[in-house]
Phi, psi and omega in degrees: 000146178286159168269101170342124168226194168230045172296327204278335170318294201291343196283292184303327234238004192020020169119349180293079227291303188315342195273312193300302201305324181294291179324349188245336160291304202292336174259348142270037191260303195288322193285308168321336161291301170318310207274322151330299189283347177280310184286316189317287221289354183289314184308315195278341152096020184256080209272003168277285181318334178262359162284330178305311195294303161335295184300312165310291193324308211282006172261314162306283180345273208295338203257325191282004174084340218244084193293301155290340179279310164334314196266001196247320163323278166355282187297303159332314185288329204281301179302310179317310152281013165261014179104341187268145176250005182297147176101350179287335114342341181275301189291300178330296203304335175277338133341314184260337152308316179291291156346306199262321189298302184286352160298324135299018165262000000 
């Protein structure tokens, strides 16, 4: 599985360590909250709303360099709102990559 990095963080930040440093407060503030409300609304079988949840998370994915995981968000998000929960063991697991990554920043 790919690895959370902060290549797309330094691309964007031209170099701007205090933008990297905002950007990284700002996404460990959100992602847990995001990922709480992602499990409610999964628990609760509300698969419009956790396709929302889904969508937020999947801007984190994409901020975090993890390029294939993004495109597995994606197909996810799409299935929730066809009603499917397939892909959900995939998104999770990439949940938890993000999770143990942001933790060690």
């Amino acid at each position: 599985m790919e690895q959370p990095n902060l290549s797309y963080i330094h691309s964007m930040s031209g170099g701007d360590k205090a933008f990297e440093q905002k950007l990284i407060a700002i996404i460990n503030a959100e992602f847990p909250e995001e990922k709480k409300e992602y499990f409610k609304n999964l628990a609760a079988k509300n698969y419009k709303l956790t396709a929302g949840n889904v969508h937020k998370l999947k801007h984190k994915i994409s901020i975090l360099g993890l390029e294939k995981s993004y495109e597995t968000a994606v197909a996810f998000e799409t299935n929730l709102l066809e009603g499917s929960t397939t892909l959900q063991d995939e998104f999770e697991s990439i949940l938890t990559t993000m999770t143990n990554y942001l933790q060690q920043l």
